[in-house]
């Protein structure tokens, strides 16, 4: 037997050159403790990755052996007890020379030497290997025997977390068969990571889809074929099995499951539809396996942003991992896979629309927002979903298709406040209005003519509403000219005009109408009043000519008739201010300071008038 002890730090060769002297070889000095700290605090998200590295090395070793010996055994066994973990594999194994060149040098990998043709089958690509195990281990002992060189004796590599290691050959009895055994001894405070229950849970999480026989003690870890690849007696039993799998992985029972097989892209898996609505801004946690090994359970870049209503689990041969092997590398391949998976989900939606409207209706009752997001940019999807997507309208919850059949012109508002302001009046006047204030709705309504030729779409403004209200008899309006003039004078400082119309419902005494241009002008005027002389001049030059906000009084309402006939002009003015404030509240408009002051003034004024009349015995 031979033995060899290294310097306290692992090294890799480098050289420096000088323009005036011969080049002299030097070596990098690497502090292993510092490197382990870097791995545990910056490269890896959790110490649990140590087990993934062990499984990965074992699986790669078996893959390498099977590339040369197709009938070689393929099994990995893990044994945990008393703060120690032993991992045995039937892989390619190492010779003493392999150990010196691969395990003693940071950055080297057996996958770079001699097996380039099989490289694509390996899980690891970065040669960090056993170094990650020092995150939880104080000592690592590797005993290996090469399948390539059967006559070579077993070799032992033993290392400590201070950077020292020893290498020695062993008698044949130490490892009769080819393969490798790795034993870890826990660092102080890390014993829980090597407990059997924890090891089993981690092995199942990382390795459930690995192609080889992996066991912790006598308990199987791998569950092949995967749930989405298994054969089932009928589709109903398959749905039940996938629903159980989803609940085990993600903790919810899905509305439905979507197959995500992309043979050309080397992707297999399933997407589970969430049973409850989620925010589009919520980051999804998709599970991605790389050649059977779990890469990440937080892959939020796997699907298009609009597909926030599903959670995926896939196994892939084509996507690249980052250096930590805990996320996906953003490249053209990932972009292509993302687009292809989006197509699969869209095809599922169109399939429901064509053959299972009940399930589609159930899905849309929860996730209509995601479909609307997709339909904004996809004319085929919008055309397919027109009969199904719900919108808030003056006729109730309807699809755009049904609403367009009822109304020759599809009017819409851009904000919820505008819709609430005009909906009762527009409905009474027979004007069809869609509430475009919700996410994506305005964009979809504006795109309606592109997928439904001949449909007229127009934004509803105050002039359109006013034009549909009945005019008051000129003689009656002339008789109320004095009241109207006083009302206009009261509201003029607030940037609001007054008009008299007759409309239904009779219960609405006044209607506040404005549009974006009017609100913009109002905001400009307020800013001008509060600005210094310089800015007031600049803002004054930006004064627009757009129509101002309008308070439309309902001549059919009994209260308006009584107020307009008051002899007390001051009381009539206070009542006008109260009507203005009430109309703002009914429209659910945000109140400006001036509006709040007016409401307070009108309320107190009406109270004073009521108590004054009582004091005078009226």
PDB file of N, CA and C in Angstrom, residues 111-157:
ATOM      1  N   UNK A 111     -16.238  13.633 -15.628  1.00  0.00           N
ATOM      2  CA  UNK A 111     -17.054  13.764 -16.824  1.00  0.00           C
ATOM      3  C   UNK A 111     -16.325  14.533 -17.911  1.00  0.00           C
ATOM      4  N   UNK A 112     -15.166  15.111 -17.576  1.00  0.00           N
ATOM      5  CA  UNK A 112     -14.388  15.807 -18.595  1.00  0.00           C
ATOM      6  C   UNK A 112     -13.316  14.892 -19.208  1.00  0.00           C
ATOM      7  N   UNK A 113     -13.171  13.712 -18.656  1.00  0.00           N
ATOM      8  CA  UNK A 113     -12.044  12.882 -19.054  1.00  0.00           C
ATOM      9  C   UNK A 113     -12.508  11.513 -19.506  1.00  0.00           C
ATOM     10  N   UNK A 114     -12.337  11.256 -20.808  1.00  0.00           N
ATOM     11  CA  UNK A 114     -12.522   9.905 -21.300  1.00  0.00           C
ATOM     12  C   UNK A 114     -13.928   9.513 -21.662  1.00  0.00           C
ATOM     13  N   UNK A 115     -14.928  10.344 -21.313  1.00  0.00           N
ATOM     14  CA  UNK A 115     -16.301   9.964 -21.606  1.00  0.00           C
ATOM     15  C   UNK A 115     -17.050  11.115 -22.250  1.00  0.00           C
ATOM     16  N   UNK A 116     -16.373  11.868 -23.105  1.00  0.00           N
ATOM     17  CA  UNK A 116     -17.026  13.015 -23.724  1.00  0.00           C
ATOM     18  C   UNK A 116     -18.245  12.608 -24.533  1.00  0.00           C
ATOM     19  N   UNK A 117     -18.216  11.414 -25.145  1.00  0.00           N
ATOM     20  CA  UNK A 117     -19.345  10.989 -25.962  1.00  0.00           C
ATOM     21  C   UNK A 117     -20.595  10.761 -25.129  1.00  0.00           C
ATOM     22  N   UNK A 118     -20.424  10.445 -23.864  1.00  0.00           N
ATOM     23  CA  UNK A 118     -21.581  10.198 -22.995  1.00  0.00           C
ATOM     24  C   UNK A 118     -21.890  11.378 -22.094  1.00  0.00           C
ATOM     25  N   UNK A 119     -21.194  12.476 -22.310  1.00  0.00           N
ATOM     26  CA  UNK A 119     -21.320  13.615 -21.402  1.00  0.00           C
ATOM     27  C   UNK A 119     -22.754  14.105 -21.247  1.00  0.00           C
ATOM     28  N   UNK A 120     -23.522  14.072 -22.330  1.00  0.00           N
ATOM     29  CA  UNK A 120     -24.879  14.597 -22.273  1.00  0.00           C
ATOM     30  C   UNK A 120     -25.764  13.815 -21.324  1.00  0.00           C
ATOM     31  N   UNK A 121     -25.350  12.596 -20.944  1.00  0.00           N
ATOM     32  CA  UNK A 121     -26.163  11.784 -20.061  1.00  0.00           C
ATOM     33  C   UNK A 121     -25.912  12.083 -18.592  1.00  0.00           C
ATOM     34  N   UNK A 122     -24.888  12.884 -18.299  1.00  0.00           N
ATOM     35  CA  UNK A 122     -24.557  13.148 -16.903  1.00  0.00           C
ATOM     36  C   UNK A 122     -25.409  14.272 -16.338  1.00  0.00           C
ATOM     37  N   UNK A 123     -25.625  14.215 -15.032  1.00  0.00           N
ATOM     38  CA  UNK A 123     -26.373  15.256 -14.342  1.00  0.00           C
ATOM     39  C   UNK A 123     -25.493  16.449 -14.033  1.00  0.00           C
ATOM     40  N   UNK A 124     -24.285  16.186 -13.527  1.00  0.00           N
ATOM     41  CA  UNK A 124     -23.390  17.265 -13.129  1.00  0.00           C
ATOM     42  C   UNK A 124     -22.553  17.765 -14.280  1.00  0.00           C
ATOM     43  N   UNK A 125     -22.208  19.046 -14.249  1.00  0.00           N
ATOM     44  CA  UNK A 125     -21.409  19.625 -15.323  1.00  0.00           C
ATOM     45  C   UNK A 125     -20.301  20.529 -14.783  1.00  0.00           C
ATOM     46  N   UNK A 126     -20.179  20.629 -13.458  1.00  0.00           N
ATOM     47  CA  UNK A 126     -19.309  21.676 -12.935  1.00  0.00           C
ATOM     48  C   UNK A 126     -18.180  21.160 -12.046  1.00  0.00           C
ATOM     49  N   UNK A 127     -18.114  19.871 -11.784  1.00  0.00           N
ATOM     50  CA  UNK A 127     -16.968  19.304 -11.093  1.00  0.00           C
ATOM     51  C   UNK A 127     -16.814  19.707  -9.643  1.00  0.00           C
ATOM     52  N   UNK A 128     -17.842  20.281  -9.032  1.00  0.00           N
ATOM     53  CA  UNK A 128     -17.729  20.641  -7.612  1.00  0.00           C
ATOM     54  C   UNK A 128     -17.776  19.381  -6.765  1.00  0.00           C
ATOM     55  N   UNK A 129     -18.647  18.447  -7.144  1.00  0.00           N
ATOM     56  CA  UNK A 129     -18.661  17.111  -6.560  1.00  0.00           C
ATOM     57  C   UNK A 129     -18.749  17.065  -5.055  1.00  0.00           C
ATOM     58  N   UNK A 130     -17.815  16.277  -4.476  1.00  0.00           N
ATOM     59  CA  UNK A 130     -17.879  16.002  -3.045  1.00  0.00           C
ATOM     60  C   UNK A 130     -17.622  17.224  -2.174  1.00  0.00           C
ATOM     61  N   UNK A 131     -17.057  18.272  -2.757  1.00  0.00           N
ATOM     62  CA  UNK A 131     -16.748  19.453  -1.956  1.00  0.00           C
ATOM     63  C   UNK A 131     -17.991  19.981  -1.249  1.00  0.00           C
ATOM     64  N   UNK A 132     -19.160  19.885  -1.885  1.00  0.00           N
ATOM     65  CA  UNK A 132     -20.386  20.388  -1.281  1.00  0.00           C
ATOM     66  C   UNK A 132     -20.752  19.629  -0.009  1.00  0.00           C
ATOM     67  N   UNK A 133     -20.277  18.392   0.122  1.00  0.00           N
ATOM     68  CA  UNK A 133     -20.627  17.612   1.309  1.00  0.00           C
ATOM     69  C   UNK A 133     -19.993  18.177   2.575  1.00  0.00           C
ATOM     70  N   UNK A 134     -18.919  18.967   2.427  1.00  0.00           N
ATOM     71  CA  UNK A 134     -18.325  19.584   3.607  1.00  0.00           C
ATOM     72  C   UNK A 134     -19.253  20.613   4.249  1.00  0.00           C
ATOM     73  N   UNK A 135     -20.352  20.960   3.599  1.00  0.00           N
ATOM     74  CA  UNK A 135     -21.337  21.852   4.211  1.00  0.00           C
ATOM     75  C   UNK A 135     -21.911  21.214   5.463  1.00  0.00           C
ATOM     76  N   UNK A 136     -22.030  19.862   5.481  1.00  0.00           N
ATOM     77  CA  UNK A 136     -22.579  19.176   6.652  1.00  0.00           C
ATOM     78  C   UNK A 136     -21.594  18.200   7.283  1.00  0.00           C
ATOM     79  N   UNK A 137     -20.490  17.895   6.588  1.00  0.00           N
ATOM     80  CA  UNK A 137     -19.581  16.847   7.061  1.00  0.00           C
ATOM     81  C   UNK A 137     -18.255  17.419   7.526  1.00  0.00           C
ATOM     82  N   UNK A 138     -17.717  16.821   8.600  1.00  0.00           N
ATOM     83  CA  UNK A 138     -16.365  17.160   9.047  1.00  0.00           C
ATOM     84  C   UNK A 138     -15.341  16.266   8.369  1.00  0.00           C
ATOM     85  N   UNK A 139     -15.749  15.036   8.028  1.00  0.00           N
ATOM     86  CA  UNK A 139     -14.861  14.089   7.367  1.00  0.00           C
ATOM     87  C   UNK A 139     -15.609  13.390   6.245  1.00  0.00           C
ATOM     88  N   UNK A 140     -14.893  13.125   5.171  1.00  0.00           N
ATOM     89  CA  UNK A 140     -15.436  12.368   4.042  1.00  0.00           C
ATOM     90  C   UNK A 140     -14.467  11.248   3.718  1.00  0.00           C
ATOM     91  N   UNK A 141     -14.987  10.032   3.625  1.00  0.00           N
ATOM     92  CA  UNK A 141     -14.151   8.876   3.284  1.00  0.00           C
ATOM     93  C   UNK A 141     -14.736   8.215   2.050  1.00  0.00           C
ATOM     94  N   UNK A 142     -13.917   8.056   1.020  1.00  0.00           N
ATOM     95  CA  UNK A 142     -14.344   7.448  -0.234  1.00  0.00           C
ATOM     96  C   UNK A 142     -13.520   6.191  -0.465  1.00  0.00           C
ATOM     97  N   UNK A 143     -14.198   5.070  -0.674  1.00  0.00           N
ATOM     98  CA  UNK A 143     -13.540   3.819  -1.043  1.00  0.00           C
ATOM     99  C   UNK A 143     -14.105   3.416  -2.401  1.00  0.00           C
ATOM    100  N   UNK A 144     -13.210   3.200  -3.385  1.00  0.00           N
ATOM    101  CA  UNK A 144     -13.689   2.974  -4.743  1.00  0.00           C
ATOM    102  C   UNK A 144     -12.851   1.905  -5.442  1.00  0.00           C
ATOM    103  N   UNK A 145     -13.517   1.186  -6.347  1.00  0.00           N
ATOM    104  CA  UNK A 145     -12.814   0.208  -7.186  1.00  0.00           C
ATOM    105  C   UNK A 145     -13.276   0.398  -8.619  1.00  0.00           C
ATOM    106  N   UNK A 146     -12.308   0.433  -9.530  1.00  0.00           N
ATOM    107  CA  UNK A 146     -12.587   0.773 -10.921  1.00  0.00           C
ATOM    108  C   UNK A 146     -13.138  -0.418 -11.692  1.00  0.00           C
ATOM    109  N   UNK A 147     -14.216  -0.146 -12.484  1.00  0.00           N
ATOM    110  CA  UNK A 147     -14.736  -1.161 -13.397  1.00  0.00           C
ATOM    111  C   UNK A 147     -13.954  -1.154 -14.705  1.00  0.00           C
ATOM    112  N   UNK A 148     -13.296  -0.057 -15.038  1.00  0.00           N
ATOM    113  CA  UNK A 148     -12.491   0.028 -16.252  1.00  0.00           C
ATOM    114  C   UNK A 148     -11.202  -0.790 -16.116  1.00  0.00           C
ATOM    115  N   UNK A 149     -10.651  -0.776 -14.889  1.00  0.00           N
ATOM    116  CA  UNK A 149      -9.388  -1.479 -14.639  1.00  0.00           C
ATOM    117  C   UNK A 149      -9.629  -2.490 -13.520  1.00  0.00           C
ATOM    118  N   UNK A 150     -10.221  -3.636 -13.835  1.00  0.00           N
ATOM    119  CA  UNK A 150     -10.618  -4.594 -12.791  1.00  0.00           C
ATOM    120  C   UNK A 150      -9.451  -5.078 -11.937  1.00  0.00           C
ATOM    121  N   UNK A 151      -8.241  -5.077 -12.492  1.00  0.00           N
ATOM    122  CA  UNK A 151      -7.091  -5.574 -11.726  1.00  0.00           C
ATOM    123  C   UNK A 151      -6.560  -4.563 -10.717  1.00  0.00           C
ATOM    124  N   UNK A 152      -6.966  -3.326 -10.846  1.00  0.00           N
ATOM    125  CA  UNK A 152      -6.490  -2.293  -9.922  1.00  0.00           C
ATOM    126  C   UNK A 152      -7.104  -2.514  -8.545  1.00  0.00           C
ATOM    127  N   UNK A 153      -6.316  -2.319  -7.479  1.00  0.00           N
ATOM    128  CA  UNK A 153      -6.861  -2.536  -6.132  1.00  0.00           C
ATOM    129  C   UNK A 153      -7.815  -1.409  -5.750  1.00  0.00           C
ATOM    130  N   UNK A 154      -8.649  -1.637  -4.749  1.00  0.00           N
ATOM    131  CA  UNK A 154      -9.479  -0.543  -4.230  1.00  0.00           C
ATOM    132  C   UNK A 154      -8.599   0.579  -3.701  1.00  0.00           C
ATOM    133  N   UNK A 155      -9.120   1.787  -3.714  1.00  0.00           N
ATOM    134  CA  UNK A 155      -8.372   2.940  -3.251  1.00  0.00           C
ATOM    135  C   UNK A 155      -9.243   3.739  -2.293  1.00  0.00           C
ATOM    136  N   UNK A 156      -8.611   4.301  -1.270  1.00  0.00           N
ATOM    137  CA  UNK A 156      -9.318   5.105  -0.275  1.00  0.00           C
ATOM    138  C   UNK A 156      -8.826   6.543  -0.340  1.00  0.00           C
ATOM    139  N   UNK A 157      -9.803   7.460  -0.351  1.00  0.00           N
ATOM    140  CA  UNK A 157      -9.509   8.899  -0.261  1.00  0.00           C
ATOM    141  C   UNK A 157     -10.244   9.414   0.963  1.00  0.00           C
TER     142      UNK A 157
END
